[in-house]
Amino acid sequence: MAVNKKKHWYDYLWIWSIIYFALGFFNILFAWLGMIDFILPLIFAAVGGNKWFCNHMCGRGQLFWVLGRNLKCSRGKPAPKWISSKWFRYGFLIFFLTMFGIMVFQTYLVFSGAGTLRKAIKLFWTFRVPWKWAYNGSIFPDWVAQFGFGFYSLMLTSTLIGLIVMVLYKERTWCSFCPMGTMTQGICKIKAKKGNET
Amino acid sequence: MRKAVNDIDICVACGVCANQCPRDAISIFKGCYAVVDAGKCVGCGLCEKACPAGSIKVLEVENGSK
Ligand code: SF4
Ligand code: SF4
Ligand code: SF4
């Protein structure tokens, strides 16, 4: 953030994104809290027609800024143009939603009894990493934990991708193709168009 | 005069530029793209340096209008 600007409480939400991953390391049920970061931006976009979440509240975006700019972990070089092109942004959004759908389906399999709980997280939708310590049973049924593992995988994977592009390119290069960012901007554009017609 | 100009077709409306602008010259129009208030912009280029999509650039403009 610019030096001469007044700080708000929400300027520190980058701390939340670190706490989130720490909590999920010890107990996977905390992964559910990530749903806040999923639903809140959509509410802002659908109800308010704005990207206030991205613009002010996103802990992940802030984390990339803090690490990339303040701690100088970013080369700060312009990213290749295709990364912020429409086809790549929407392509990545579709891919991301498909993966989200598969994750929900796996949760359903555990819910229906057709599948069993796997205490592992999957990085980059490919590498399975054992994560046994994060779950030893709870009052909730197994599918709740399965969703936790799946959702945590998604959050961690996207943050890792974001960190990689942060190092290589601009601090917040992730934001130029972040599925949440694309979705909320898409919703805002539709809303703005509708507003103009009426 | 040098002012920030945004290509709204490329802009992803992330708001990083607005957060960086020392003059509060940028706002995100209805969550769609960044708009520069040319009256406030001093052409410092901080927004351009921060923009992850490379959509906002400081360019030579006439009389502060695009
Ligand atoms: S684009 Fe994604 S990572 Fe960036 S601020 Fe928005 S939700 Fe956060
Ligand atoms: S050039 Fe400087 S003053 Fe102008 S909009 Fe960008 S950050 Fe603000
Ligand atoms: S930083 Fe770039 S992409 Fe983000 S809102 Fe500003 S002009 Fe648009």
PDB file of N, CA, C and O in Angstrom, chain A residues 87-124:
ATOM      1  N   TRP A  87      -9.168 -15.164 -23.194  1.00  0.00           N
ATOM      2  CA  TRP A  87      -9.318 -16.617 -23.369  1.00  0.00           C
ATOM      3  C   TRP A  87      -8.631 -17.375 -22.255  1.00  0.00           C
ATOM      4  O   TRP A  87      -9.136 -18.382 -21.765  1.00  0.00           O
ATOM      5  N   PHE A  88      -7.469 -16.883 -21.827  1.00  0.00           N
ATOM      6  CA  PHE A  88      -6.794 -17.598 -20.743  1.00  0.00           C
ATOM      7  C   PHE A  88      -7.551 -17.419 -19.426  1.00  0.00           C
ATOM      8  O   PHE A  88      -7.738 -18.375 -18.668  1.00  0.00           O
ATOM      9  N   ARG A  89      -8.015 -16.207 -19.161  1.00  0.00           N
ATOM     10  CA  ARG A  89      -8.732 -15.951 -17.911  1.00  0.00           C
ATOM     11  C   ARG A  89      -9.999 -16.796 -17.828  1.00  0.00           C
ATOM     12  O   ARG A  89     -10.258 -17.429 -16.805  1.00  0.00           O
ATOM     13  N   TYR A  90     -10.784 -16.802 -18.900  1.00  0.00           N
ATOM     14  CA  TYR A  90     -12.020 -17.576 -18.852  1.00  0.00           C
ATOM     15  C   TYR A  90     -11.744 -19.068 -18.951  1.00  0.00           C
ATOM     16  O   TYR A  90     -12.437 -19.879 -18.341  1.00  0.00           O
ATOM     17  N   GLY A  91     -10.703 -19.429 -19.688  1.00  0.00           N
ATOM     18  CA  GLY A  91     -10.303 -20.823 -19.759  1.00  0.00           C
ATOM     19  C   GLY A  91      -9.906 -21.346 -18.390  1.00  0.00           C
ATOM     20  O   GLY A  91     -10.334 -22.429 -17.961  1.00  0.00           O
ATOM     21  N   PHE A  92      -9.135 -20.564 -17.678  1.00  0.00           N
ATOM     22  CA  PHE A  92      -8.693 -20.972 -16.352  1.00  0.00           C
ATOM     23  C   PHE A  92      -9.870 -21.028 -15.381  1.00  0.00           C
ATOM     24  O   PHE A  92      -9.943 -21.922 -14.535  1.00  0.00           O
ATOM     25  N   LEU A  93     -10.796 -20.093 -15.552  1.00  0.00           N
ATOM     26  CA  LEU A  93     -11.996 -20.102 -14.709  1.00  0.00           C
ATOM     27  C   LEU A  93     -12.785 -21.396 -14.913  1.00  0.00           C
ATOM     28  O   LEU A  93     -13.190 -22.046 -13.947  1.00  0.00           O
ATOM     29  N   ILE A  94     -12.963 -21.774 -16.177  1.00  0.00           N
ATOM     30  CA  ILE A  94     -13.713 -22.999 -16.479  1.00  0.00           C
ATOM     31  C   ILE A  94     -12.981 -24.214 -15.904  1.00  0.00           C
ATOM     32  O   ILE A  94     -13.584 -25.084 -15.273  1.00  0.00           O
ATOM     33  N   PHE A  95     -11.674 -24.250 -16.105  1.00  0.00           N
ATOM     34  CA  PHE A  95     -10.874 -25.346 -15.559  1.00  0.00           C
ATOM     35  C   PHE A  95     -11.029 -25.418 -14.035  1.00  0.00           C
ATOM     36  O   PHE A  95     -11.265 -26.483 -13.459  1.00  0.00           O
ATOM     37  N   PHE A  96     -10.944 -24.273 -13.399  1.00  0.00           N
ATOM     38  CA  PHE A  96     -11.019 -24.193 -11.947  1.00  0.00           C
ATOM     39  C   PHE A  96     -12.381 -24.663 -11.436  1.00  0.00           C
ATOM     40  O   PHE A  96     -12.470 -25.431 -10.479  1.00  0.00           O
ATOM     41  N   LEU A  97     -13.432 -24.218 -12.114  1.00  0.00           N
ATOM     42  CA  LEU A  97     -14.782 -24.609 -11.693  1.00  0.00           C
ATOM     43  C   LEU A  97     -15.004 -26.100 -11.916  1.00  0.00           C
ATOM     44  O   LEU A  97     -15.676 -26.763 -11.126  1.00  0.00           O
ATOM     45  N   THR A  98     -14.432 -26.629 -13.000  1.00  0.00           N
ATOM     46  CA  THR A  98     -14.539 -28.065 -13.252  1.00  0.00           C
ATOM     47  C   THR A  98     -13.880 -28.836 -12.119  1.00  0.00           C
ATOM     48  O   THR A  98     -14.442 -29.799 -11.582  1.00  0.00           O
ATOM     49  N   MET A  99     -12.702 -28.404 -11.729  1.00  0.00           N
ATOM     50  CA  MET A  99     -11.990 -29.063 -10.646  1.00  0.00           C
ATOM     51  C   MET A  99     -12.762 -28.937  -9.334  1.00  0.00           C
ATOM     52  O   MET A  99     -12.783 -29.866  -8.532  1.00  0.00           O
ATOM     53  N   PHE A 100     -13.385 -27.788  -9.162  1.00  0.00           N
ATOM     54  CA  PHE A 100     -14.204 -27.584  -7.969  1.00  0.00           C
ATOM     55  C   PHE A 100     -15.365 -28.576  -7.978  1.00  0.00           C
ATOM     56  O   PHE A 100     -15.677 -29.208  -6.961  1.00  0.00           O
ATOM     57  N   GLY A 101     -15.968 -28.741  -9.147  1.00  0.00           N
ATOM     58  CA  GLY A 101     -17.086 -29.667  -9.294  1.00  0.00           C
ATOM     59  C   GLY A 101     -16.670 -31.103  -8.976  1.00  0.00           C
ATOM     60  O   GLY A 101     -17.384 -31.835  -8.281  1.00  0.00           O
ATOM     61  N   ILE A 102     -15.500 -31.497  -9.463  1.00  0.00           N
ATOM     62  CA  ILE A 102     -14.999 -32.847  -9.205  1.00  0.00           C
ATOM     63  C   ILE A 102     -14.783 -33.040  -7.703  1.00  0.00           C
ATOM     64  O   ILE A 102     -15.116 -34.084  -7.137  1.00  0.00           O
ATOM     65  N   MET A 103     -14.273 -31.990  -7.074  1.00  0.00           N
ATOM     66  CA  MET A 103     -14.031 -32.045  -5.635  1.00  0.00           C
ATOM     67  C   MET A 103     -15.351 -32.227  -4.874  1.00  0.00           C
ATOM     68  O   MET A 103     -15.443 -33.042  -3.946  1.00  0.00           O
ATOM     69  N   VAL A 104     -16.379 -31.492  -5.288  1.00  0.00           N
ATOM     70  CA  VAL A 104     -17.686 -31.620  -4.646  1.00  0.00           C
ATOM     71  C   VAL A 104     -18.238 -33.029  -4.878  1.00  0.00           C
ATOM     72  O   VAL A 104     -18.827 -33.641  -3.983  1.00  0.00           O
ATOM     73  N   PHE A 105     -17.998 -33.559  -6.079  1.00  0.00           N
ATOM     74  CA  PHE A 105     -18.473 -34.902  -6.388  1.00  0.00           C
ATOM     75  C   PHE A 105     -17.792 -35.948  -5.499  1.00  0.00           C
ATOM     76  O   PHE A 105     -18.444 -36.872  -4.989  1.00  0.00           O
ATOM     77  N   GLN A 106     -16.485 -35.762  -5.287  1.00  0.00           N
ATOM     78  CA  GLN A 106     -15.775 -36.690  -4.401  1.00  0.00           C
ATOM     79  C   GLN A 106     -16.328 -36.615  -2.981  1.00  0.00           C
ATOM     80  O   GLN A 106     -16.433 -37.624  -2.285  1.00  0.00           O
ATOM     81  N   THR A 107     -16.692 -35.407  -2.586  1.00  0.00           N
ATOM     82  CA  THR A 107     -17.321 -35.233  -1.279  1.00  0.00           C
ATOM     83  C   THR A 107     -18.643 -35.998  -1.241  1.00  0.00           C
ATOM     84  O   THR A 107     -18.963 -36.677  -0.268  1.00  0.00           O
ATOM     85  N   TYR A 108     -19.376 -35.908  -2.348  1.00  0.00           N
ATOM     86  CA  TYR A 108     -20.658 -36.601  -2.430  1.00  0.00           C
ATOM     87  C   TYR A 108     -20.476 -38.118  -2.327  1.00  0.00           C
ATOM     88  O   TYR A 108     -21.262 -38.813  -1.663  1.00  0.00           O
ATOM     89  N   LEU A 109     -19.414 -38.618  -2.969  1.00  0.00           N
ATOM     90  CA  LEU A 109     -19.160 -40.060  -2.920  1.00  0.00           C
ATOM     91  C   LEU A 109     -18.955 -40.526  -1.475  1.00  0.00           C
ATOM     92  O   LEU A 109     -19.451 -41.582  -1.076  1.00  0.00           O
ATOM     93  N   VAL A 110     -18.232 -39.724  -0.715  1.00  0.00           N
ATOM     94  CA  VAL A 110     -18.012 -40.074   0.689  1.00  0.00           C
ATOM     95  C   VAL A 110     -19.329 -39.970   1.463  1.00  0.00           C
ATOM     96  O   VAL A 110     -19.664 -40.810   2.283  1.00  0.00           O
ATOM     97  N   PHE A 111     -20.094 -38.943   1.130  1.00  0.00           N
ATOM     98  CA  PHE A 111     -21.394 -38.734   1.759  1.00  0.00           C
ATOM     99  C   PHE A 111     -22.320 -39.925   1.515  1.00  0.00           C
ATOM    100  O   PHE A 111     -22.983 -40.429   2.424  1.00  0.00           O
ATOM    101  N   SER A 112     -22.333 -40.421   0.267  1.00  0.00           N
ATOM    102  CA  SER A 112     -23.248 -41.494  -0.095  1.00  0.00           C
ATOM    103  C   SER A 112     -22.721 -42.862   0.322  1.00  0.00           C
ATOM    104  O   SER A 112     -23.423 -43.860   0.196  1.00  0.00           O
ATOM    105  N   GLY A 113     -21.469 -42.910   0.756  1.00  0.00           N
ATOM    106  CA  GLY A 113     -20.908 -44.182   1.182  1.00  0.00           C
ATOM    107  C   GLY A 113     -20.189 -44.919   0.080  1.00  0.00           C
ATOM    108  O   GLY A 113     -19.601 -45.974   0.299  1.00  0.00           O
ATOM    109  N   ALA A 114     -20.189 -44.352  -1.143  1.00  0.00           N
ATOM    110  CA  ALA A 114     -19.525 -45.008  -2.265  1.00  0.00           C
ATOM    111  C   ALA A 114     -18.009 -44.811  -2.209  1.00  0.00           C
ATOM    112  O   ALA A 114     -17.248 -45.558  -2.814  1.00  0.00           O
ATOM    113  N   GLY A 115     -17.596 -43.818  -1.501  1.00  0.00           N
ATOM    114  CA  GLY A 115     -16.150 -43.556  -1.377  1.00  0.00           C
ATOM    115  C   GLY A 115     -15.765 -43.456   0.086  1.00  0.00           C
ATOM    116  O   GLY A 115     -16.632 -43.324   0.954  1.00  0.00           O
ATOM    117  N   THR A 116     -14.468 -43.557   0.336  1.00  0.00           N
ATOM    118  CA  THR A 116     -14.025 -43.408   1.723  1.00  0.00           C
ATOM    119  C   THR A 116     -13.153 -42.168   1.852  1.00  0.00           C
ATOM    120  O   THR A 116     -12.537 -41.710   0.889  1.00  0.00           O
ATOM    121  N   LEU A 117     -13.123 -41.660   3.063  1.00  0.00           N
ATOM    122  CA  LEU A 117     -12.347 -40.459   3.352  1.00  0.00           C
ATOM    123  C   LEU A 117     -10.863 -40.696   3.112  1.00  0.00           C
ATOM    124  O   LEU A 117     -10.296 -41.675   3.576  1.00  0.00           O
ATOM    125  N   ARG A 118     -10.244 -39.813   2.333  1.00  0.00           N
ATOM    126  CA  ARG A 118      -8.796 -39.902   2.105  1.00  0.00           C
ATOM    127  C   ARG A 118      -8.129 -38.708   2.766  1.00  0.00           C
ATOM    128  O   ARG A 118      -8.377 -37.573   2.386  1.00  0.00           O
ATOM    129  N   LYS A 119      -7.297 -39.042   3.755  1.00  0.00           N
ATOM    130  CA  LYS A 119      -6.651 -37.960   4.497  1.00  0.00           C
ATOM    131  C   LYS A 119      -5.396 -37.494   3.776  1.00  0.00           C
ATOM    132  O   LYS A 119      -4.276 -37.777   4.186  1.00  0.00           O
ATOM    133  N   ALA A 120      -5.629 -36.820   2.685  1.00  0.00           N
ATOM    134  CA  ALA A 120      -4.516 -36.314   1.890  1.00  0.00           C
ATOM    135  C   ALA A 120      -4.971 -35.060   1.176  1.00  0.00           C
ATOM    136  O   ALA A 120      -6.164 -34.840   0.980  1.00  0.00           O
ATOM    137  N   ILE A 121      -4.021 -34.233   0.827  1.00  0.00           N
ATOM    138  CA  ILE A 121      -4.375 -33.106  -0.024  1.00  0.00           C
ATOM    139  C   ILE A 121      -3.696 -33.296  -1.365  1.00  0.00           C
ATOM    140  O   ILE A 121      -2.695 -34.006  -1.495  1.00  0.00           O
ATOM    141  N   LYS A 122      -4.285 -32.661  -2.380  1.00  0.00           N
ATOM    142  CA  LYS A 122      -3.762 -32.825  -3.721  1.00  0.00           C
ATOM    143  C   LYS A 122      -3.259 -31.485  -4.210  1.00  0.00           C
ATOM    144  O   LYS A 122      -4.006 -30.517  -4.280  1.00  0.00           O
ATOM    145  N   LEU A 123      -1.972 -31.445  -4.536  1.00  0.00           N
ATOM    146  CA  LEU A 123      -1.400 -30.192  -5.009  1.00  0.00           C
ATOM    147  C   LEU A 123      -1.360 -30.167  -6.529  1.00  0.00           C
ATOM    148  O   LEU A 123      -1.035 -31.163  -7.164  1.00  0.00           O
ATOM    149  N   PHE A 124      -1.685 -29.009  -7.096  1.00  0.00           N
ATOM    150  CA  PHE A 124      -1.706 -28.823  -8.547  1.00  0.00           C
ATOM    151  C   PHE A 124      -2.558 -29.897  -9.228  1.00  0.00           C
ATOM    152  O   PHE A 124      -2.273 -30.317 -10.330  1.00  0.00           O
TER     153      PHE A 124
END
